[in-house]
Short mmCIF file of C-alpha atoms and ligand atoms in Angstrom, two decimals:
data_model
loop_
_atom_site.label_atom_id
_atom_site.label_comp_id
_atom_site.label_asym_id
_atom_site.label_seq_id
_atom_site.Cartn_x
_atom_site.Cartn_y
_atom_site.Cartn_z
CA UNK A 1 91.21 111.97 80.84
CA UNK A 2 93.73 109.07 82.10
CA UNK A 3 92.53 107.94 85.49
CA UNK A 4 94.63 105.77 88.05
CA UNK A 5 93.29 103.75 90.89
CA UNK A 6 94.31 103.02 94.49
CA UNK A 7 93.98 104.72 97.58
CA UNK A 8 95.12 108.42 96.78
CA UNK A 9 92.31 109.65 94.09
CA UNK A 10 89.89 108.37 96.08
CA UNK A 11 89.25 112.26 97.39
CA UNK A 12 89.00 113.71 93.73
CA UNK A 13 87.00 111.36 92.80
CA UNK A 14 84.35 111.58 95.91
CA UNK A 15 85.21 115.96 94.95
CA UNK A 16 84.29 115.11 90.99
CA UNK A 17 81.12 113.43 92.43
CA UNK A 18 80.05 116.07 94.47
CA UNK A 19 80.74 118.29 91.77
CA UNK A 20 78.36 116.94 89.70
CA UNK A 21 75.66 116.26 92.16
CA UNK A 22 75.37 119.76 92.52
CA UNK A 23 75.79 120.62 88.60
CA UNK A 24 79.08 122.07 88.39
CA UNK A 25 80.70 119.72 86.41
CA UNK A 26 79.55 117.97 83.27
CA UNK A 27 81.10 114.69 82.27
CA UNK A 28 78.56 114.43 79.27
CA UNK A 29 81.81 114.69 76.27
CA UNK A 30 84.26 113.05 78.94
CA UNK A 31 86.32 110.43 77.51
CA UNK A 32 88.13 108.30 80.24
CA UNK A 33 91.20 105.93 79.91
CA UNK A 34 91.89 103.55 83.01
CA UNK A 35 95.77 103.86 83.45
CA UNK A 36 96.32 100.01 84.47
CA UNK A 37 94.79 96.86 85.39
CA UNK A 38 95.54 93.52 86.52
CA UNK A 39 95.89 90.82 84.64
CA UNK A 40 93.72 87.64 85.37
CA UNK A 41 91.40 89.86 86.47
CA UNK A 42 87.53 90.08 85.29
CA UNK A 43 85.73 93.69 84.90
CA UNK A 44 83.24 92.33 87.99
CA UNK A 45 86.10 91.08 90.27
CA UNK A 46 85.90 93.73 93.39
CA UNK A 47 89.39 93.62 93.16
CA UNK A 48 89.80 94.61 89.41
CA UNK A 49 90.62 98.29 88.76
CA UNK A 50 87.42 97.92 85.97
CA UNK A 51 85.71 97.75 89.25
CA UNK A 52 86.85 100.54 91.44
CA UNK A 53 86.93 103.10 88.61
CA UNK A 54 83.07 101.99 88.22
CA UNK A 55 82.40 102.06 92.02
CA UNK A 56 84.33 105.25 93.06
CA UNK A 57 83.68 107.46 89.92
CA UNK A 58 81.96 106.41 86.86
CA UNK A 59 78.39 105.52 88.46
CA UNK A 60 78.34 108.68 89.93
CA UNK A 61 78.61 110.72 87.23
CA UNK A 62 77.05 111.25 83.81
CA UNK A 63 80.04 109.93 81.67
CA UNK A 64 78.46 108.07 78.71
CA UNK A 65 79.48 104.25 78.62
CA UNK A 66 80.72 103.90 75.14
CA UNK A 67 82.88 106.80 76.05
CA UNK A 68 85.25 104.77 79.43
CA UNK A 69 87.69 103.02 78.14
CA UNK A 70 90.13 100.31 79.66
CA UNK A 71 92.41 97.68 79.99
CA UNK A 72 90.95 94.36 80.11
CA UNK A 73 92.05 92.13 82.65
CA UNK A 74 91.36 88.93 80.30
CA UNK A 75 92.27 89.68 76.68
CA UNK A 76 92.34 87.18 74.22
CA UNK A 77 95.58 88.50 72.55
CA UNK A 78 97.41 90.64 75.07
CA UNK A 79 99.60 92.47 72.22
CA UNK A 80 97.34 93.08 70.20
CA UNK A 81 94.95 94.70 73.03
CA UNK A 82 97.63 96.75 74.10
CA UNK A 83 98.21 97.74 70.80
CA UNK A 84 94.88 98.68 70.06
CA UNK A 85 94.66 100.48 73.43
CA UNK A 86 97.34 103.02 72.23
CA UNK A 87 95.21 103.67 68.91
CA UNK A 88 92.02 104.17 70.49
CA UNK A 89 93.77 107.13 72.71
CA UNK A 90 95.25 108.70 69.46
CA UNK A 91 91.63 108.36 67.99
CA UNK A 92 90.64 110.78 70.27
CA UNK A 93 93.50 112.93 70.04
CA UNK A 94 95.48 111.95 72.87
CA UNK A 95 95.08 112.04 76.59
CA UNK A 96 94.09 116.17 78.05
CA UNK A 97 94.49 115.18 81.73
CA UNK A 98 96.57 112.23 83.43
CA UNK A 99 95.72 111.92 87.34
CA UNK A 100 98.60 109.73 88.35
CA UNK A 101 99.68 107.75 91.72
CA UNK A 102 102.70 107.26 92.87
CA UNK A 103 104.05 103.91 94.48
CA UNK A 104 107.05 103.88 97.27
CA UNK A 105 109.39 102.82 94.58
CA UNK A 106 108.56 105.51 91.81
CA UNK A 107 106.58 103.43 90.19
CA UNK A 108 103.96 105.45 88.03
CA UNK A 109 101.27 102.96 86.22
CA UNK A 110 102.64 100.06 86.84
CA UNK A 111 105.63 100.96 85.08
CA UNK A 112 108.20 99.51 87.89
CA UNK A 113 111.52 100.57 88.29
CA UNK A 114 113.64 99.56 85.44
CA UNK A 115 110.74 100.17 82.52
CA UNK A 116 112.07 101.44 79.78
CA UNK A 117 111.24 105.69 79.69
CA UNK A 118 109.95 105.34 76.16
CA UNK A 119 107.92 102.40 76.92
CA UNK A 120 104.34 101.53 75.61
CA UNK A 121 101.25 99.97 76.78
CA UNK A 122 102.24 96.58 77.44
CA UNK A 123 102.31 93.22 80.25
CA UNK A 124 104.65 94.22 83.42
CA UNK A 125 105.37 91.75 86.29
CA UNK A 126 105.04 93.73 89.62
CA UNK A 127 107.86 94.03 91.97
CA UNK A 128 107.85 91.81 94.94
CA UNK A 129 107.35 95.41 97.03
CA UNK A 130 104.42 96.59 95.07
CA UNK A 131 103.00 92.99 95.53
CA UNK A 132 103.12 93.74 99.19
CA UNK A 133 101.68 97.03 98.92
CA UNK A 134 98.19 96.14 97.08
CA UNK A 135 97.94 92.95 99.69
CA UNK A 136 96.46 95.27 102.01
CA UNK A 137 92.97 94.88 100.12
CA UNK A 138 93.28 91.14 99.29
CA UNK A 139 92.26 88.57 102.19
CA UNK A 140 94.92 85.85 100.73
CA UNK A 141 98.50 87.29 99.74
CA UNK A 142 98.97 84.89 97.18
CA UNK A 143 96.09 86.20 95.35
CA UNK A 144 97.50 89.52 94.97
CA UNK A 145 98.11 89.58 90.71
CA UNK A 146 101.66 89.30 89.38
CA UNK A 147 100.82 90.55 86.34
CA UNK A 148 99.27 93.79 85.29
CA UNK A 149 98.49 95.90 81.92
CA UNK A 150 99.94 99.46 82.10
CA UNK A 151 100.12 102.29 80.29
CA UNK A 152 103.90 102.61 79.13
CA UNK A 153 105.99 105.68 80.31
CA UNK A 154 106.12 106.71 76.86
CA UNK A 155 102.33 106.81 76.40
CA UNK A 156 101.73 108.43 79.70
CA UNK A 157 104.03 111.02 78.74
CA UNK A 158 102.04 112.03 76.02
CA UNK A 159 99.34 113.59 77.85
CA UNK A 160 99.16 117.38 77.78
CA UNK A 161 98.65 117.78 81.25
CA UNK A 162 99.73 115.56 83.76
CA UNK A 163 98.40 115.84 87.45
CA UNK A 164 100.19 113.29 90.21
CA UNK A 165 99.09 113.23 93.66
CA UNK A 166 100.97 112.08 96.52
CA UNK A 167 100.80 112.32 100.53
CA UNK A 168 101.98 110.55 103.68
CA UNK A 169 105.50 109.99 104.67
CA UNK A 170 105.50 106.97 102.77
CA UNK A 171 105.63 108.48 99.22
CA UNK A 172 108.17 111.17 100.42
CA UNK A 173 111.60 109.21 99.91
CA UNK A 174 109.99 108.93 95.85
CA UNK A 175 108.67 112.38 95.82
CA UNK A 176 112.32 113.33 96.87
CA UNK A 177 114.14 111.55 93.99
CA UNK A 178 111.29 112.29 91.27
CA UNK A 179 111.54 115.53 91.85
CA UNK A 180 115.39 116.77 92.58
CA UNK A 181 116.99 113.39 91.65
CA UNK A 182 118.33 112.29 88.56
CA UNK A 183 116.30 111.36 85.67
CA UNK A 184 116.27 107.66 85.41
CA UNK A 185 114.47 104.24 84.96
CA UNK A 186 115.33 103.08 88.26
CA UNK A 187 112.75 106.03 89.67
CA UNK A 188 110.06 106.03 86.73
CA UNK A 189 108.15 108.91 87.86
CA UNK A 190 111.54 111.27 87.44
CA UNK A 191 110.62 111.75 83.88
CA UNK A 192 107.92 114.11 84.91
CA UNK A 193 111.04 116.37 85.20
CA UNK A 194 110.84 116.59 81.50
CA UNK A 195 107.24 117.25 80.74
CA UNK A 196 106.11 120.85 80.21
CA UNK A 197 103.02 120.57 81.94
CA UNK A 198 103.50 118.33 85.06
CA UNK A 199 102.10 118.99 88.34
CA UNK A 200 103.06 117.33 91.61
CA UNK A 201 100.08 118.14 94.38
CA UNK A 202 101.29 116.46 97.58
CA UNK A 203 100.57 117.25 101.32
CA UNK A 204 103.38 118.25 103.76
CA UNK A 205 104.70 114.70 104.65
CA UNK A 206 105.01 113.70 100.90
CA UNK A 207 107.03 116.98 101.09
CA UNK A 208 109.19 116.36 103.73
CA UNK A 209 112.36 115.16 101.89
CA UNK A 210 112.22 117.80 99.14
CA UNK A 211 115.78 119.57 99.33
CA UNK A 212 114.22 122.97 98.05
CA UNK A 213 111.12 122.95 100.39
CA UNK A 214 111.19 126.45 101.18
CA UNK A 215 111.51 127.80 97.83
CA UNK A 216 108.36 125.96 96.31
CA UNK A 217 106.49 127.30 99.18
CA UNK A 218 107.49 130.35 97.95
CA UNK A 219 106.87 130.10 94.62
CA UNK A 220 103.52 129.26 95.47
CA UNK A 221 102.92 132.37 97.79
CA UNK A 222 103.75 134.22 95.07
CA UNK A 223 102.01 132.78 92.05
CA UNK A 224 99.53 135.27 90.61
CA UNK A 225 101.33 137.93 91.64
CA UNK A 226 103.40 138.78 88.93
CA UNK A 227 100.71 140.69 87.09
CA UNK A 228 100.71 143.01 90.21
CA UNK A 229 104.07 143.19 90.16
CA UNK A 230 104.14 144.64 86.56
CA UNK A 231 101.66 146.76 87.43
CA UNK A 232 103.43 148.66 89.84
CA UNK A 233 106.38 148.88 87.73
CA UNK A 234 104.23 151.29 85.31
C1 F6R B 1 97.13 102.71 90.18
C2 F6R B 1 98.52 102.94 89.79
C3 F6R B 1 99.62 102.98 90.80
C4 F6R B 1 99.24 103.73 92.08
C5 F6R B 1 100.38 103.67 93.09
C6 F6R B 1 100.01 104.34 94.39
O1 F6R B 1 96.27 102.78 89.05
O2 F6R B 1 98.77 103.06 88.64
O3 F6R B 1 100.74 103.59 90.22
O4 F6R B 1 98.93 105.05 91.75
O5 F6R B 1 100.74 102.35 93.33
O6 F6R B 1 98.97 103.64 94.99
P1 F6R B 1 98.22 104.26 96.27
O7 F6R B 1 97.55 105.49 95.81
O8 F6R B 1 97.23 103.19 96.66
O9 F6R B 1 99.28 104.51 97.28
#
């Protein structure tokens, strides 16, 4: 699995947890790639995204240690970790499941507006806007990280399944243009468009500004019936 951070997986991860508590879900063979991290960063800062993924998922569950992976915060060669991130994912045979975020801008990872679509794991510098929107956690603005480690476009788009999650008002001006907008760097989650397993689970706000509304709501009421439908027809 590729997990993001932030404040909207918090409810699948407390739902994982639960899941497990009550033995319905077995994390025993899960492998786990963190999506992103800031850089400057160590694993035990509370602000580090080493940190949440350990206090909102992984020591709730039975996922082995050697088996979560990440991006460090402080690497010694930043290129090379990068690099070697990338290879430890196809060592495993690639990524099943990728819960994605969304930021106001499009921004998936921390691949900002502007990334190139084909891009790797690398170093971004956050836009001043995304700077803002993580401040909310930190007591002093100006110790909200510039920098950051993300999974590249490219790479997240190589998942066979991708899962992004999205509600309040806020996202729905992105959720808009990723979804019935043109493909393009300037709104990086818009090349979801082009992958043939993506799903976009948002609540009725993040929906507001979708064009086509009516007809997803529609497909939906109607999903699982087509097997009845043949039936019928016999
Ligand atoms: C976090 C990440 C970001 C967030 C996005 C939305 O790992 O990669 O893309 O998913 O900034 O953040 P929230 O959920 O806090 O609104």
């Amino acid at each position: 699995m590729g997990l993001a951070t932030g404040r909207t997986p918090l409810g699948v991860y407390t739902r994982l947890t639960e899941l497990h508590k009550k033995g319905e879900m077995d994390f025993f063979e899960v492998v786990a790639f963190s999506l992103d991290e800031y850089l400057g960063l160590k694993e035990d800062h509370p602000h580090s995204f080493a940190y949440y993924m350990k206090k909102n998922l992984y020591r709730h569950i039975n996922i082995k240690r050697e088996n979560i992976f990440r991006l460090h915060g402080t690497p010694e060669d930043i290129d090379r970790h990068c690099q070697e991130y990338e290879e430890k994912i196809k060592s495993f045979g690639g990524i099943d499941i990728q819960i994605l975020g969304i930021g106001k801008n499009g921004h998936i990872g921390f691949n900002e507006p502007s990334s190139s679509l084909s891009s790797r794991t690398r170093v971004k510098t956050l836009t001043q806007e995304t700077i803002e929107a993580n401040s909310r956690l930190f007591k002093d603005k100006n110790e909200v990280p510039r920098f950051c480690l993300t999974m590249g476009i490219g790479t997240i788009m190589e998942a066979k399944m991708i899962i992004l999650l999205a509600n309040g008002k806020e996202k729905s001006q992105a959720i808009a243009k990723s979804v019935e907008g043109p493909i393009t760097a300037s709104v990086p989650a818009s090349i979801l468009q082009l992958h043939p397993q993506a799903k976009i689970i948002i609540d009725l706000e993040a929906a507001s500004l979708l064009k086509r509304k009516n007809y997803y709501q529609w497909v939906y009421e109607n999903k699982g019936r087509v097997n009845d439908f043949l039936e019928k027809k016999k």
